[in-house]
mmCIF file with all atom_site columns, C-alpha atoms in Angstrom:
data_model
loop_
_atom_site.group_PDB
_atom_site.id
_atom_site.type_symbol
_atom_site.label_atom_id
_atom_site.label_alt_id
_atom_site.label_comp_id
_atom_site.label_asym_id
_atom_site.label_entity_id
_atom_site.label_seq_id
_atom_site.pdbx_PDB_ins_code
_atom_site.Cartn_x
_atom_site.Cartn_y
_atom_site.Cartn_z
_atom_site.occupancy
_atom_site.B_iso_or_equiv
_atom_site.pdbx_formal_charge
_atom_site.auth_seq_id
_atom_site.auth_comp_id
_atom_site.auth_asym_id
_atom_site.auth_atom_id
_atom_site.pdbx_PDB_model_num
ATOM 1   C CA . UNK A 1 1   ? -15.367 43.453 -40.052 1.00 0.00 ? 423 UNK A CA 1
ATOM 2   C CA . UNK A 1 2   ? -14.253 41.754 -36.860 1.00 0.00 ? 424 UNK A CA 1
ATOM 3   C CA . UNK A 1 3   ? -16.245 41.029 -33.772 1.00 0.00 ? 425 UNK A CA 1
ATOM 4   C CA . UNK A 1 4   ? -14.836 41.378 -30.279 1.00 0.00 ? 426 UNK A CA 1
ATOM 5   C CA . UNK A 1 5   ? -15.044 38.244 -28.162 1.00 0.00 ? 427 UNK A CA 1
ATOM 6   C CA . UNK A 1 6   ? -17.569 38.202 -25.296 1.00 0.00 ? 428 UNK A CA 1
ATOM 7   C CA . UNK A 1 7   ? -16.091 38.582 -21.831 1.00 0.00 ? 429 UNK A CA 1
ATOM 8   C CA . UNK A 1 8   ? -18.028 36.255 -19.505 1.00 0.00 ? 430 UNK A CA 1
ATOM 9   C CA . UNK A 1 9   ? -16.418 37.432 -16.252 1.00 0.00 ? 431 UNK A CA 1
ATOM 10  C CA . UNK A 1 10  ? -17.153 41.007 -15.333 1.00 0.00 ? 432 UNK A CA 1
ATOM 11  C CA . UNK A 1 11  ? -16.644 43.350 -12.428 1.00 0.00 ? 433 UNK A CA 1
ATOM 12  C CA . UNK A 1 12  ? -19.819 44.027 -10.475 1.00 0.00 ? 434 UNK A CA 1
ATOM 13  C CA . UNK A 1 13  ? -20.950 46.629 -7.998  1.00 0.00 ? 435 UNK A CA 1
ATOM 14  C CA . UNK A 1 14  ? -20.272 46.150 -4.316  1.00 0.00 ? 436 UNK A CA 1
ATOM 15  C CA . UNK A 1 15  ? -22.797 46.957 -1.600  1.00 0.00 ? 437 UNK A CA 1
ATOM 16  C CA . UNK A 1 16  ? -22.716 47.279 2.211   1.00 0.00 ? 438 UNK A CA 1
ATOM 17  C CA . UNK A 1 17  ? -25.785 45.791 3.892   1.00 0.00 ? 439 UNK A CA 1
ATOM 18  C CA . UNK A 1 18  ? -26.934 45.199 7.445   1.00 0.00 ? 440 UNK A CA 1
ATOM 19  C CA . UNK A 1 19  ? -27.988 41.617 8.287   1.00 0.00 ? 441 UNK A CA 1
ATOM 20  C CA . UNK A 1 20  ? -28.935 40.822 11.885  1.00 0.00 ? 442 UNK A CA 1
ATOM 21  C CA . UNK A 1 21  ? -27.103 43.956 12.983  1.00 0.00 ? 443 UNK A CA 1
ATOM 22  C CA . UNK A 1 22  ? -23.812 42.945 11.242  1.00 0.00 ? 444 UNK A CA 1
ATOM 23  C CA . UNK A 1 23  ? -22.398 44.808 8.283   1.00 0.00 ? 445 UNK A CA 1
ATOM 24  C CA . UNK A 1 24  ? -21.721 42.587 5.296   1.00 0.00 ? 446 UNK A CA 1
ATOM 25  C CA . UNK A 1 25  ? -19.997 43.511 2.024   1.00 0.00 ? 447 UNK A CA 1
ATOM 26  C CA . UNK A 1 26  ? -21.911 41.978 -0.910  1.00 0.00 ? 448 UNK A CA 1
ATOM 27  C CA . UNK A 1 27  ? -21.694 42.035 -4.685  1.00 0.00 ? 449 UNK A CA 1
ATOM 28  C CA . UNK A 1 28  ? -24.319 42.018 -7.409  1.00 0.00 ? 450 UNK A CA 1
ATOM 29  C CA . UNK A 1 29  ? -24.751 38.764 -9.293  1.00 0.00 ? 451 UNK A CA 1
ATOM 30  C CA . UNK A 1 30  ? -25.652 39.019 -13.031 1.00 0.00 ? 452 UNK A CA 1
ATOM 31  C CA . UNK A 1 31  ? -29.020 37.406 -13.813 1.00 0.00 ? 453 UNK A CA 1
ATOM 32  C CA . UNK A 1 32  ? -27.752 34.831 -16.322 1.00 0.00 ? 454 UNK A CA 1
ATOM 33  C CA . UNK A 1 33  ? -24.958 33.941 -18.732 1.00 0.00 ? 455 UNK A CA 1
ATOM 34  C CA . UNK A 1 34  ? -22.318 36.282 -17.270 1.00 0.00 ? 456 UNK A CA 1
ATOM 35  C CA . UNK A 1 35  ? -20.365 35.917 -14.012 1.00 0.00 ? 457 UNK A CA 1
ATOM 36  C CA . UNK A 1 36  ? -19.223 38.428 -11.450 1.00 0.00 ? 458 UNK A CA 1
ATOM 37  C CA . UNK A 1 37  ? -15.518 38.137 -10.669 1.00 0.00 ? 459 UNK A CA 1
ATOM 38  C CA . UNK A 1 38  ? -16.338 37.482 -6.968  1.00 0.00 ? 460 UNK A CA 1
ATOM 39  C CA . UNK A 1 39  ? -18.774 34.717 -7.991  1.00 0.00 ? 461 UNK A CA 1
ATOM 40  C CA . UNK A 1 40  ? -15.892 32.545 -9.207  1.00 0.00 ? 462 UNK A CA 1
ATOM 41  C CA . UNK A 1 41  ? -14.770 32.040 -5.567  1.00 0.00 ? 463 UNK A CA 1
ATOM 42  C CA . UNK A 1 42  ? -18.120 30.428 -4.741  1.00 0.00 ? 464 UNK A CA 1
ATOM 43  C CA . UNK A 1 43  ? -17.794 28.072 -7.729  1.00 0.00 ? 465 UNK A CA 1
ATOM 44  C CA . UNK A 1 44  ? -14.170 27.184 -7.019  1.00 0.00 ? 466 UNK A CA 1
ATOM 45  C CA . UNK A 1 45  ? -15.120 26.332 -3.400  1.00 0.00 ? 467 UNK A CA 1
ATOM 46  C CA . UNK A 1 46  ? -17.787 23.761 -4.290  1.00 0.00 ? 468 UNK A CA 1
ATOM 47  C CA . UNK A 1 47  ? -16.150 22.426 -7.455  1.00 0.00 ? 469 UNK A CA 1
ATOM 48  C CA . UNK A 1 48  ? -12.797 22.021 -5.645  1.00 0.00 ? 470 UNK A CA 1
ATOM 49  C CA . UNK A 1 49  ? -10.912 23.902 -8.361  1.00 0.00 ? 471 UNK A CA 1
ATOM 50  C CA . UNK A 1 50  ? -8.251  26.601 -8.121  1.00 0.00 ? 472 UNK A CA 1
ATOM 51  C CA . UNK A 1 51  ? -10.014 29.961 -8.509  1.00 0.00 ? 473 UNK A CA 1
ATOM 52  C CA . UNK A 1 52  ? -7.568  31.301 -11.075 1.00 0.00 ? 474 UNK A CA 1
ATOM 53  C CA . UNK A 1 53  ? -7.717  28.135 -13.172 1.00 0.00 ? 475 UNK A CA 1
ATOM 54  C CA . UNK A 1 54  ? -11.534 28.162 -13.077 1.00 0.00 ? 476 UNK A CA 1
ATOM 55  C CA . UNK A 1 55  ? -11.562 31.840 -14.015 1.00 0.00 ? 477 UNK A CA 1
ATOM 56  C CA . UNK A 1 56  ? -9.365  31.085 -17.054 1.00 0.00 ? 478 UNK A CA 1
ATOM 57  C CA . UNK A 1 57  ? -11.640 28.193 -18.011 1.00 0.00 ? 479 UNK A CA 1
ATOM 58  C CA . UNK A 1 58  ? -14.730 30.460 -17.836 1.00 0.00 ? 480 UNK A CA 1
ATOM 59  C CA . UNK A 1 59  ? -12.933 33.117 -19.858 1.00 0.00 ? 481 UNK A CA 1
ATOM 60  C CA . UNK A 1 60  ? -12.205 30.485 -22.543 1.00 0.00 ? 482 UNK A CA 1
ATOM 61  C CA . UNK A 1 61  ? -15.951 30.061 -23.018 1.00 0.00 ? 483 UNK A CA 1
ATOM 62  C CA . UNK A 1 62  ? -15.747 32.849 -25.616 1.00 0.00 ? 484 UNK A CA 1
ATOM 63  C CA . UNK A 1 63  ? -14.075 30.206 -27.828 1.00 0.00 ? 485 UNK A CA 1
ATOM 64  C CA . UNK A 1 64  ? -17.024 27.815 -27.442 1.00 0.00 ? 486 UNK A CA 1
ATOM 65  C CA . UNK A 1 65  ? -15.695 25.665 -24.599 1.00 0.00 ? 487 UNK A CA 1
ATOM 66  C CA . UNK A 1 66  ? -18.517 25.623 -22.083 1.00 0.00 ? 488 UNK A CA 1
ATOM 67  C CA . UNK A 1 67  ? -17.297 24.795 -18.559 1.00 0.00 ? 489 UNK A CA 1
ATOM 68  C CA . UNK A 1 68  ? -19.871 26.365 -16.269 1.00 0.00 ? 490 UNK A CA 1
ATOM 69  C CA . UNK A 1 69  ? -23.263 27.571 -17.407 1.00 0.00 ? 491 UNK A CA 1
ATOM 70  C CA . UNK A 1 70  ? -25.306 29.903 -15.204 1.00 0.00 ? 492 UNK A CA 1
ATOM 71  C CA . UNK A 1 71  ? -28.945 28.939 -15.609 1.00 0.00 ? 493 UNK A CA 1
ATOM 72  C CA . UNK A 1 72  ? -30.388 31.841 -13.580 1.00 0.00 ? 494 UNK A CA 1
ATOM 73  C CA . UNK A 1 73  ? -30.038 34.068 -10.556 1.00 0.00 ? 495 UNK A CA 1
ATOM 74  C CA . UNK A 1 74  ? -33.340 35.230 -9.115  1.00 0.00 ? 496 UNK A CA 1
ATOM 75  C CA . UNK A 1 75  ? -34.560 37.030 -5.998  1.00 0.00 ? 497 UNK A CA 1
ATOM 76  C CA . UNK A 1 76  ? -37.182 35.021 -4.187  1.00 0.00 ? 498 UNK A CA 1
ATOM 77  C CA . UNK A 1 77  ? -38.984 38.064 -2.727  1.00 0.00 ? 499 UNK A CA 1
ATOM 78  C CA . UNK A 1 78  ? -39.792 39.648 -6.131  1.00 0.00 ? 500 UNK A CA 1
ATOM 79  C CA . UNK A 1 79  ? -41.856 38.920 -9.200  1.00 0.00 ? 501 UNK A CA 1
ATOM 80  C CA . UNK A 1 80  ? -39.118 38.314 -11.709 1.00 0.00 ? 502 UNK A CA 1
ATOM 81  C CA . UNK A 1 81  ? -41.316 39.404 -14.668 1.00 0.00 ? 503 UNK A CA 1
ATOM 82  C CA . UNK A 1 82  ? -42.764 42.592 -13.123 1.00 0.00 ? 504 UNK A CA 1
ATOM 83  C CA . UNK A 1 83  ? -39.978 43.901 -10.924 1.00 0.00 ? 505 UNK A CA 1
ATOM 84  C CA . UNK A 1 84  ? -36.616 42.146 -11.164 1.00 0.00 ? 506 UNK A CA 1
ATOM 85  C CA . UNK A 1 85  ? -34.465 42.932 -8.164  1.00 0.00 ? 507 UNK A CA 1
ATOM 86  C CA . UNK A 1 86  ? -30.716 42.686 -7.675  1.00 0.00 ? 508 UNK A CA 1
ATOM 87  C CA . UNK A 1 87  ? -29.318 39.383 -6.471  1.00 0.00 ? 509 UNK A CA 1
ATOM 88  C CA . UNK A 1 88  ? -26.673 39.960 -3.840  1.00 0.00 ? 510 UNK A CA 1
ATOM 89  C CA . UNK A 1 89  ? -24.156 37.514 -2.427  1.00 0.00 ? 511 UNK A CA 1
ATOM 90  C CA . UNK A 1 90  ? -21.671 38.161 0.382   1.00 0.00 ? 512 UNK A CA 1
ATOM 91  C CA . UNK A 1 91  ? -18.140 38.667 -0.858  1.00 0.00 ? 513 UNK A CA 1
ATOM 92  C CA . UNK A 1 92  ? -15.995 35.796 0.395   1.00 0.00 ? 514 UNK A CA 1
ATOM 93  C CA . UNK A 1 93  ? -12.803 37.856 0.320   1.00 0.00 ? 515 UNK A CA 1
ATOM 94  C CA . UNK A 1 94  ? -14.111 40.929 2.181   1.00 0.00 ? 516 UNK A CA 1
ATOM 95  C CA . UNK A 1 95  ? -16.003 39.271 5.050   1.00 0.00 ? 517 UNK A CA 1
ATOM 96  C CA . UNK A 1 96  ? -15.130 36.830 7.842   1.00 0.00 ? 518 UNK A CA 1
ATOM 97  C CA . UNK A 1 97  ? -16.191 33.446 6.581   1.00 0.00 ? 519 UNK A CA 1
ATOM 98  C CA . UNK A 1 98  ? -16.820 30.216 8.474   1.00 0.00 ? 520 UNK A CA 1
ATOM 99  C CA . UNK A 1 99  ? -18.875 27.165 7.613   1.00 0.00 ? 521 UNK A CA 1
ATOM 100 C CA . UNK A 1 100 ? -19.401 23.449 7.589   1.00 0.00 ? 522 UNK A CA 1
ATOM 101 C CA . UNK A 1 101 ? -20.069 20.702 5.052   1.00 0.00 ? 523 UNK A CA 1
ATOM 102 C CA . UNK A 1 102 ? -22.896 18.130 5.131   1.00 0.00 ? 524 UNK A CA 1
ATOM 103 C CA . UNK A 1 103 ? -22.770 14.970 3.061   1.00 0.00 ? 525 UNK A CA 1
ATOM 104 C CA . UNK A 1 104 ? -26.014 14.094 1.202   1.00 0.00 ? 526 UNK A CA 1
ATOM 105 C CA . UNK A 1 105 ? -26.902 11.508 -1.384  1.00 0.00 ? 527 UNK A CA 1
ATOM 106 C CA . UNK A 1 106 ? -24.989 12.224 -4.646  1.00 0.00 ? 528 UNK A CA 1
ATOM 107 C CA . UNK A 1 107 ? -23.322 15.366 -3.334  1.00 0.00 ? 529 UNK A CA 1
ATOM 108 C CA . UNK A 1 108 ? -22.742 17.716 -0.424  1.00 0.00 ? 530 UNK A CA 1
ATOM 109 C CA . UNK A 1 109 ? -24.037 20.937 1.057   1.00 0.00 ? 531 UNK A CA 1
ATOM 110 C CA . UNK A 1 110 ? -21.829 23.778 2.315   1.00 0.00 ? 532 UNK A CA 1
ATOM 111 C CA . UNK A 1 111 ? -23.276 26.101 4.937   1.00 0.00 ? 533 UNK A CA 1
ATOM 112 C CA . UNK A 1 112 ? -21.529 29.479 5.024   1.00 0.00 ? 534 UNK A CA 1
ATOM 113 C CA . UNK A 1 113 ? -21.572 31.774 8.085   1.00 0.00 ? 535 UNK A CA 1
ATOM 114 C CA . UNK A 1 114 ? -20.714 35.385 7.239   1.00 0.00 ? 536 UNK A CA 1
ATOM 115 C CA . UNK A 1 115 ? -19.467 37.833 9.933   1.00 0.00 ? 537 UNK A CA 1
ATOM 116 C CA . UNK A 1 116 ? -21.206 35.789 12.619  1.00 0.00 ? 538 UNK A CA 1
ATOM 117 C CA . UNK A 1 117 ? -24.496 35.432 10.742  1.00 0.00 ? 539 UNK A CA 1
ATOM 118 C CA . UNK A 1 118 ? -25.120 31.710 10.693  1.00 0.00 ? 540 UNK A CA 1
ATOM 119 C CA . UNK A 1 119 ? -26.168 29.919 7.495   1.00 0.00 ? 541 UNK A CA 1
ATOM 120 C CA . UNK A 1 120 ? -26.595 33.095 5.445   1.00 0.00 ? 542 UNK A CA 1
ATOM 121 C CA . UNK A 1 121 ? -25.595 31.217 2.320   1.00 0.00 ? 543 UNK A CA 1
ATOM 122 C CA . UNK A 1 122 ? -26.002 27.506 1.513   1.00 0.00 ? 544 UNK A CA 1
ATOM 123 C CA . UNK A 1 123 ? -24.355 25.920 -1.490  1.00 0.00 ? 545 UNK A CA 1
ATOM 124 C CA . UNK A 1 124 ? -25.272 22.519 -2.785  1.00 0.00 ? 546 UNK A CA 1
ATOM 125 C CA . UNK A 1 125 ? -23.489 20.426 -5.398  1.00 0.00 ? 547 UNK A CA 1
ATOM 126 C CA . UNK A 1 126 ? -25.002 17.269 -6.846  1.00 0.00 ? 548 UNK A CA 1
ATOM 127 C CA . UNK A 1 127 ? -23.246 14.877 -9.200  1.00 0.00 ? 549 UNK A CA 1
ATOM 128 C CA . UNK A 1 128 ? -25.337 14.114 -12.271 1.00 0.00 ? 550 UNK A CA 1
ATOM 129 C CA . UNK A 1 129 ? -24.462 11.719 -15.045 1.00 0.00 ? 551 UNK A CA 1
ATOM 130 C CA . UNK A 1 130 ? -22.715 14.217 -17.363 1.00 0.00 ? 552 UNK A CA 1
ATOM 131 C CA . UNK A 1 131 ? -22.397 17.361 -15.236 1.00 0.00 ? 553 UNK A CA 1
ATOM 132 C CA . UNK A 1 132 ? -22.490 18.785 -11.691 1.00 0.00 ? 554 UNK A CA 1
ATOM 133 C CA . UNK A 1 133 ? -25.559 20.726 -10.530 1.00 0.00 ? 555 UNK A CA 1
ATOM 134 C CA . UNK A 1 134 ? -24.599 23.684 -8.344  1.00 0.00 ? 556 UNK A CA 1
ATOM 135 C CA . UNK A 1 135 ? -27.218 25.617 -6.385  1.00 0.00 ? 557 UNK A CA 1
ATOM 136 C CA . UNK A 1 136 ? -26.573 28.632 -4.165  1.00 0.00 ? 558 UNK A CA 1
ATOM 137 C CA . UNK A 1 137 ? -29.321 29.797 -1.804  1.00 0.00 ? 559 UNK A CA 1
ATOM 138 C CA . UNK A 1 138 ? -29.135 33.016 0.158   1.00 0.00 ? 560 UNK A CA 1
ATOM 139 C CA . UNK A 1 139 ? -31.641 33.367 2.976   1.00 0.00 ? 561 UNK A CA 1
ATOM 140 C CA . UNK A 1 140 ? -33.576 36.439 4.154   1.00 0.00 ? 562 UNK A CA 1
ATOM 141 C CA . UNK A 1 141 ? -33.144 39.339 3.998   1.00 0.00 ? 563 UNK A CA 1
ATOM 142 C CA . UNK A 1 142 ? -32.830 39.542 0.223   1.00 0.00 ? 564 UNK A CA 1
ATOM 143 C CA . UNK A 1 143 ? -33.414 35.821 -0.401  1.00 0.00 ? 565 UNK A CA 1
ATOM 144 C CA . UNK A 1 144 ? -32.025 34.558 -3.716  1.00 0.00 ? 566 UNK A CA 1
ATOM 145 C CA . UNK A 1 145 ? -31.477 31.384 -5.659  1.00 0.00 ? 567 UNK A CA 1
ATOM 146 C CA . UNK A 1 146 ? -28.704 30.828 -8.224  1.00 0.00 ? 568 UNK A CA 1
ATOM 147 C CA . UNK A 1 147 ? -28.251 27.698 -10.305 1.00 0.00 ? 569 UNK A CA 1
ATOM 148 C CA . UNK A 1 148 ? -25.375 26.481 -12.452 1.00 0.00 ? 570 UNK A CA 1
ATOM 149 C CA . UNK A 1 149 ? -24.478 23.457 -14.544 1.00 0.00 ? 571 UNK A CA 1
ATOM 150 C CA . UNK A 1 150 ? -20.746 22.623 -14.297 1.00 0.00 ? 572 UNK A CA 1
ATOM 151 C CA . UNK A 1 151 ? -19.150 20.396 -16.909 1.00 0.00 ? 573 UNK A CA 1
ATOM 152 C CA . UNK A 1 152 ? -15.861 19.781 -15.060 1.00 0.00 ? 574 UNK A CA 1
#
């Protein structure tokens, strides 16, 4: 009896939402362990890796080589035990994206402006001793927090 390998990168549903009067195309982020295909663009941006190479490295996790581990993805406006809600992030490929980078101690912060909505998403990366701590914060409406540990 053989077992099929786990596919860590999956397609996710896309949504259209209105933020400050602007239409934004977003995708649903899996709560933990698995990655949406569009999520890899966020990680490749802050980790400074080619998106295709990072996608292949994440796919190889089915063989036991952990590269990026998603700790959790939670909505900040919901009780995660009583009523878990979908975590949505703007799709970087389908929207007009602009932003800036701030240097901080042991890392940097990337502010992303989506379709003219300033600082809708903030990504932070901090260098730890044996890994990189990546945090993505989406502000209201639908505030969310996503955390990863990257071993690259």
